[in-house]
Coordinates of C-alpha atoms in Angstrom, one line a residue:
M1 CA 19.0 40.9 -53.5
P2 CA 15.5 40.4 -52.3
T3 CA 14.7 39.6 -48.7
V4 CA 14.6 35.8 -49.2
L5 CA 18.3 35.8 -50.3
S6 CA 19.7 38.8 -48.4
G7 CA 21.6 37.8 -45.3
L8 CA 22.9 34.7 -46.9
C9 CA 25.9 36.4 -48.6
R10 CA 27.4 39.9 -49.0
Y11 CA 27.8 39.5 -52.8
P12 CA 25.3 38.1 -55.3
I13 CA 27.7 35.3 -56.1
V14 CA 26.9 31.7 -55.6
Q15 CA 29.5 28.9 -56.0
A16 CA 27.7 26.1 -57.9
P17 CA 27.3 22.7 -56.3
M18 CA 29.4 20.4 -58.6
A19 CA 28.9 16.7 -57.8
G20 CA 31.8 14.4 -58.1
G21 CA 34.2 16.1 -55.7
A22 CA 34.8 19.6 -56.9
S23 CA 32.4 21.3 -54.4
C24 CA 34.3 20.2 -51.2
P25 CA 34.1 21.9 -47.8
D26 CA 37.4 23.8 -48.4
L27 CA 36.0 25.5 -51.5
A28 CA 32.6 26.3 -50.0
A29 CA 34.2 27.7 -46.9
A30 CA 36.5 29.9 -48.8
V31 CA 33.7 31.3 -50.9
C32 CA 31.5 31.8 -47.8
E33 CA 34.2 33.6 -45.9
S34 CA 34.9 36.0 -48.7
G35 CA 31.3 37.1 -49.1
G36 CA 29.8 34.7 -51.6
L37 CA 27.5 31.7 -51.0
G38 CA 29.3 28.4 -50.9
F39 CA 27.6 25.1 -51.8
L40 CA 28.2 21.4 -51.0
A41 CA 27.0 18.8 -53.6
A42 CA 25.3 15.8 -52.0
G43 CA 25.0 14.0 -55.3
Y44 CA 26.8 10.6 -55.5
K45 CA 27.4 10.6 -51.7
T46 CA 25.7 8.6 -49.0
A47 CA 23.6 10.4 -46.4
D48 CA 26.4 10.0 -43.9
G49 CA 29.0 11.2 -46.4
M50 CA 26.9 14.3 -46.9
Y51 CA 26.6 14.8 -43.1
Q52 CA 30.3 14.5 -42.6
E53 CA 31.0 17.2 -45.2
I54 CA 28.4 19.4 -43.5
K55 CA 30.2 18.9 -40.2
Q56 CA 33.5 19.7 -41.8
L57 CA 32.2 22.9 -43.4
R58 CA 30.6 24.1 -40.2
G59 CA 34.1 23.7 -38.6
L60 CA 35.5 26.0 -41.3
T61 CA 32.9 28.8 -41.4
R62 CA 30.0 30.2 -39.5
Q63 CA 28.6 31.8 -42.7
P64 CA 25.4 30.5 -44.4
F65 CA 25.9 27.8 -47.0
G66 CA 23.8 25.5 -49.2
V67 CA 23.5 21.8 -49.9
N68 CA 22.3 20.4 -53.3
L69 CA 20.3 17.2 -53.7
F70 CA 19.5 15.1 -56.8
V71 CA 15.8 14.4 -57.1
P72 CA 15.2 10.7 -57.9
Q73 CA 14.7 9.8 -61.5
P74 CA 11.8 7.8 -62.8
A75 CA 12.8 4.5 -64.4
H76 CA 12.6 4.9 -68.2
A77 CA 15.8 3.3 -69.5
D78 CA 15.6 0.6 -72.2
P79 CA 17.5 -2.4 -70.7
A80 CA 18.4 -3.6 -74.2
A81 CA 19.9 -0.2 -75.1
V82 CA 21.9 -0.2 -71.9
D83 CA 23.2 -3.7 -72.6
V84 CA 24.3 -2.7 -76.1
Y85 CA 26.1 0.3 -74.7
Q86 CA 27.9 -1.9 -72.2
Q87 CA 29.1 -4.1 -75.0
Q88 CA 30.3 -1.0 -76.9
L89 CA 32.4 0.0 -73.8
A90 CA 34.0 -3.4 -73.5
G91 CA 37.2 -2.1 -75.2
E92 CA 37.4 0.8 -72.7
A93 CA 37.3 -1.7 -69.8
T94 CA 40.1 -3.7 -71.4
W95 CA 42.2 -0.5 -72.1
Y96 CA 41.8 0.9 -68.6
E97 CA 42.0 -2.6 -67.0
T98 CA 38.9 -2.0 -64.9
P99 CA 35.5 -3.7 -65.0
L100 CA 32.4 -1.9 -66.1
G101 CA 30.0 -1.0 -63.3
D102 CA 26.6 -2.5 -62.5
P103 CA 23.9 -0.4 -64.1
D104 CA 21.3 -1.5 -61.5
C105 CA 23.2 -0.6 -58.3
G106 CA 20.8 2.2 -57.3
R107 CA 18.8 5.1 -58.7
D108 CA 17.5 7.2 -55.8
D109 CA 20.9 8.6 -54.6
G110 CA 19.8 8.2 -51.0
Y111 CA 17.4 11.1 -51.5
E112 CA 14.9 10.4 -48.7
A113 CA 17.6 9.7 -46.1
K114 CA 19.4 12.9 -47.1
L115 CA 16.2 14.9 -47.0
A116 CA 15.4 13.5 -43.5
L117 CA 18.8 14.3 -42.2
L118 CA 18.6 17.9 -43.5
C119 CA 15.2 18.4 -41.9
D120 CA 16.5 17.0 -38.6
D121 CA 19.8 19.0 -38.7
P122 CA 19.0 21.9 -41.0
V123 CA 21.3 24.0 -43.1
P124 CA 20.4 27.5 -44.4
L125 CA 19.6 26.5 -48.0
V126 CA 18.9 23.3 -49.9
S127 CA 18.7 23.3 -53.7
F128 CA 17.3 20.6 -55.9
T129 CA 18.4 19.4 -59.4
F130 CA 16.8 16.9 -61.9
G131 CA 13.3 17.6 -60.7
C132 CA 10.9 19.4 -58.4
P133 CA 10.5 18.4 -54.7
T134 CA 7.0 17.8 -53.4
R135 CA 5.1 20.4 -51.6
A136 CA 5.4 18.3 -48.4
S137 CA 9.2 18.2 -48.8
V138 CA 9.5 22.0 -49.3
A139 CA 7.1 22.5 -46.3
A140 CA 9.2 20.2 -44.1
L141 CA 12.4 22.2 -44.9
K142 CA 10.6 25.5 -44.4
R143 CA 9.5 24.3 -40.9
A144 CA 13.1 23.5 -40.2
G145 CA 14.1 27.1 -41.2
T146 CA 15.6 26.1 -44.5
L147 CA 15.1 27.9 -47.8
S148 CA 14.5 25.8 -50.9
V149 CA 15.8 26.5 -54.4
V150 CA 14.8 24.5 -57.4
T151 CA 16.9 24.3 -60.6
V152 CA 14.8 25.0 -63.7
T153 CA 15.5 25.1 -67.4
T154 CA 12.1 26.1 -68.8
V155 CA 9.1 28.3 -67.9
D156 CA 7.0 25.3 -67.2
E157 CA 9.5 24.0 -64.7
A158 CA 9.7 27.4 -63.0
Q159 CA 5.9 27.5 -62.6
A160 CA 5.9 24.0 -61.2
A161 CA 8.6 25.0 -58.6
Q162 CA 6.6 28.0 -57.6
L163 CA 3.5 25.9 -57.1
A164 CA 5.6 23.5 -54.9
G165 CA 6.4 26.4 -52.6
A166 CA 10.1 27.0 -53.6
D167 CA 11.7 30.1 -52.1
A168 CA 13.8 30.8 -55.2
L169 CA 14.8 29.3 -58.6
C170 CA 18.2 28.5 -60.1
V171 CA 17.7 29.4 -63.7
Q172 CA 20.1 27.2 -65.8
G173 CA 20.9 28.2 -69.3
I174 CA 22.1 25.8 -72.0
E175 CA 25.6 27.3 -71.6
A176 CA 26.1 25.6 -68.2
G177 CA 28.7 23.0 -67.6
G178 CA 27.8 19.6 -66.2
H179 CA 24.3 18.2 -66.2
Q180 CA 21.4 20.0 -67.5
G181 CA 18.9 20.1 -64.6
T182 CA 15.8 19.4 -66.7
H183 CA 12.9 17.9 -64.7
R184 CA 12.1 15.4 -67.5
D185 CA 14.8 13.7 -69.5
D186 CA 13.4 13.6 -73.1
P187 CA 15.9 12.6 -75.8
A188 CA 13.7 14.3 -78.4
L189 CA 14.7 17.6 -76.7
D190 CA 18.5 17.1 -76.6
G191 CA 20.3 20.3 -77.5
S192 CA 17.1 22.4 -77.6
G193 CA 17.7 24.3 -74.3
T194 CA 17.4 28.0 -74.0
G195 CA 20.2 30.5 -73.5
L196 CA 20.5 32.1 -70.1
L197 CA 19.6 35.7 -70.9
A198 CA 16.5 34.7 -72.9
L199 CA 15.5 32.2 -70.2
I200 CA 15.8 34.8 -67.4
A201 CA 13.5 37.2 -69.3
Q202 CA 10.9 34.5 -70.0
I203 CA 10.8 33.3 -66.4
R204 CA 10.9 36.8 -64.9
E205 CA 7.7 37.6 -66.7
T206 CA 6.0 34.3 -65.5
V207 CA 7.0 33.8 -61.8
R208 CA 7.5 36.1 -58.9
L209 CA 10.4 34.2 -57.2
P210 CA 14.0 35.4 -56.8
L211 CA 16.2 34.1 -59.6
I212 CA 19.8 32.8 -59.4
A213 CA 21.2 32.7 -62.9
A214 CA 23.6 29.9 -64.0
G215 CA 25.2 29.1 -67.3
G216 CA 28.7 30.0 -68.6
L217 CA 29.3 32.9 -66.3
M218 CA 33.0 33.6 -65.7
R219 CA 33.4 37.4 -65.3
G220 CA 31.8 40.2 -63.2
S221 CA 30.6 41.9 -66.4
Q222 CA 28.5 38.8 -67.1
I223 CA 27.2 38.8 -63.5
A224 CA 26.2 42.4 -64.0
A225 CA 24.4 41.5 -67.2
V226 CA 22.3 38.8 -65.7
L227 CA 21.5 41.1 -62.7
A228 CA 20.4 43.8 -65.2
A229 CA 18.3 41.1 -67.0
G230 CA 16.3 40.4 -63.9
A231 CA 18.3 37.8 -61.9
D232 CA 19.0 38.4 -58.2
A233 CA 22.2 36.5 -58.0
A234 CA 24.6 34.6 -60.2
Q235 CA 25.8 31.0 -59.8
L236 CA 29.3 30.0 -61.1
G237 CA 30.7 26.5 -61.4
T238 CA 33.5 26.3 -64.0
A239 CA 34.9 29.6 -62.7
F240 CA 35.5 28.0 -59.2
L241 CA 36.4 24.5 -60.5
V242 CA 40.0 25.6 -61.1
C243 CA 40.6 27.2 -57.7
P244 CA 43.2 25.4 -55.6
E245 CA 40.5 24.7 -52.9
S246 CA 38.4 22.8 -55.5
G247 CA 38.4 19.0 -55.2
A248 CA 38.4 18.6 -58.9
H249 CA 41.1 16.3 -60.4
P250 CA 44.3 18.3 -61.4
L251 CA 43.9 17.0 -65.0
H252 CA 40.3 18.4 -65.0
K253 CA 41.5 21.8 -63.9
E254 CA 44.3 21.9 -66.4
A255 CA 42.0 20.9 -69.2
M256 CA 39.9 24.1 -68.8
T257 CA 42.5 26.2 -70.6
A258 CA 44.5 23.5 -72.4
S259 CA 45.0 24.1 -76.1
V260 CA 44.0 20.5 -76.9
F261 CA 40.4 21.1 -75.7
T262 CA 38.8 23.7 -77.9
R263 CA 35.1 23.3 -77.4
T264 CA 32.3 21.9 -75.2
A265 CA 29.2 19.9 -76.2
L266 CA 26.3 18.2 -74.5
T267 CA 26.7 14.5 -74.2
R268 CA 25.1 11.4 -72.7
A269 CA 28.3 9.4 -73.0
F270 CA 29.3 9.4 -69.3
T271 CA 26.0 9.3 -67.4
G272 CA 23.1 8.8 -69.8
R273 CA 21.8 12.3 -69.1
P274 CA 22.7 15.4 -71.1
A275 CA 25.7 17.2 -69.6
R276 CA 28.1 19.7 -71.0
A277 CA 31.8 18.8 -71.1
L278 CA 35.0 19.4 -73.0
V279 CA 34.9 17.3 -76.1
N280 CA 37.5 14.5 -75.8
R281 CA 38.0 11.1 -77.3
F282 CA 35.5 9.2 -75.1
M283 CA 32.8 11.7 -75.9
S284 CA 33.5 11.6 -79.6
E285 CA 33.6 7.9 -79.8
H286 CA 30.7 7.0 -77.5
G287 CA 28.5 10.0 -77.3
P288 CA 26.5 9.3 -80.5
Y289 CA 25.5 5.8 -79.2
A290 CA 24.9 6.6 -75.5
P291 CA 21.3 5.8 -74.5
A292 CA 19.0 7.9 -72.4
A293 CA 19.6 6.0 -69.3
Y294 CA 20.5 7.8 -66.1
P295 CA 21.8 6.7 -63.7
E296 CA 22.5 3.4 -65.3
V297 CA 25.1 4.8 -67.7
H298 CA 26.7 6.8 -64.8
H299 CA 27.1 3.6 -62.8
I300 CA 28.6 1.7 -65.9
T301 CA 31.2 4.4 -66.6
W302 CA 32.1 5.5 -63.1
G303 CA 35.0 3.0 -62.8
L304 CA 36.3 3.9 -66.3
R305 CA 36.4 7.6 -65.5
K306 CA 38.3 7.0 -62.2
A307 CA 40.7 4.7 -64.0
A308 CA 41.3 7.2 -66.7
A309 CA 42.1 9.9 -64.1
K310 CA 44.5 7.5 -62.3
A311 CA 46.2 6.7 -65.6
G312 CA 46.6 10.5 -66.3
D313 CA 44.4 10.3 -69.4
P314 CA 42.0 13.2 -69.7
Q315 CA 40.7 11.7 -72.9
G316 CA 38.8 9.2 -70.9
M317 CA 37.5 11.5 -68.2
A318 CA 34.3 13.5 -67.9
L319 CA 35.6 17.0 -68.1
W320 CA 32.5 18.9 -67.2
A321 CA 32.8 22.6 -68.3
G322 CA 30.6 25.5 -69.2
Q323 CA 30.9 27.4 -72.5
G324 CA 33.1 30.0 -70.9
H325 CA 35.8 27.6 -69.7
R326 CA 38.7 29.3 -71.5
L327 CA 38.1 32.3 -69.2
A328 CA 39.0 30.3 -66.1
R329 CA 41.4 32.0 -63.7
D330 CA 43.6 29.9 -61.4
L331 CA 43.1 32.0 -58.3
P332 CA 42.3 31.2 -54.6
A333 CA 38.6 31.1 -54.2
A334 CA 38.5 34.0 -51.8
Q335 CA 40.5 36.2 -54.2
L336 CA 38.3 35.1 -57.2
T337 CA 35.1 35.9 -55.2
E338 CA 36.4 39.4 -54.3
L339 CA 37.6 40.0 -57.9
L340 CA 34.2 38.9 -59.3
A341 CA 32.5 41.2 -56.9
A342 CA 34.7 44.2 -57.8
E343 CA 34.2 43.5 -61.6
T344 CA 30.4 43.2 -61.0
A345 CA 30.3 46.5 -59.2
A346 CA 32.3 48.3 -61.9
A347 CA 30.2 46.9 -64.7
S348 CA 26.9 47.7 -62.9
A349 CA 28.1 51.3 -62.3
S350 CA 29.0 51.6 -66.0
L351 CA 25.6 50.3 -67.0
T352 CA 24.0 52.9 -64.7
L353 CA 26.0 55.7 -66.2
R354 CA 25.1 54.7 -69.7
N355 CA 21.4 54.3 -68.8
P356 CA 20.6 56.8 -66.1
S357 CA 17.0 56.5 -64.8

């Protein structure tokens, strides 16, 4: 890995920040201790909630780690469309015996407070999703000794992040599970994202920053492939979601390899923003009608999703998953990290033998 990323981890393996509970301190610590780079997800938490998890992680490992922030979204939702979607979900509220959430209960995710806290009590790495931080924000983190990574899904986004002073990019392909980290949520572009290998090649020819590749990666052979394609490290989410240290709900973990869930798709059904999940009843019934309204739809459905999990009903949950979900291995995070590293080394050596310089 290049200088800006070397020293953070022994292996070019990054555990993706998965908001909603999966990326907890136990998981991040296990990955860090085994030679990878663990991440906490600050999304959907208060600034104090984020700080408490950082304190807990620091008590579990002395290794470098990262924290991910959601960049605030501009207000663009159509209130009438949001209201119609709420009416469509009335039956779900009755079924799960829980009220729908308030779509207007907040949209900035406590971003400024979290950023201020991270500048005051810095961590080694901060990554950004859903947009590009300002040059001033990146500079403030840099003064605190923190590296900044911006999630990008296009060449234009990569160039904007480079101009903002980012130290590295997380290049997210269309195969990735969970939310697409696009900087601008345009419904006209739904489903038009670029595959990871093609995106790495396009961005590598355009910017000079280190690249962390993300999107459907589950095996060391895939990590070796993205490294050969020009990435400097690989970020895996779904692969770590099923680990015992992960904070994901047991039903979510089981669904990754359950025979009833055969495919993933991008949907706005749960949050109002495109996100890849296992196709279930809720997605099939409500996805076609969900408006482009994040975080309004997220707030509306939050209680429904929790109630479905409590009821033991994965058909009403947001089962975020990358396209490689059926390759998930139920292993302790440390064992998985070491196995991925060994697979990567073997695959890279094989590539070298086949293509000697």
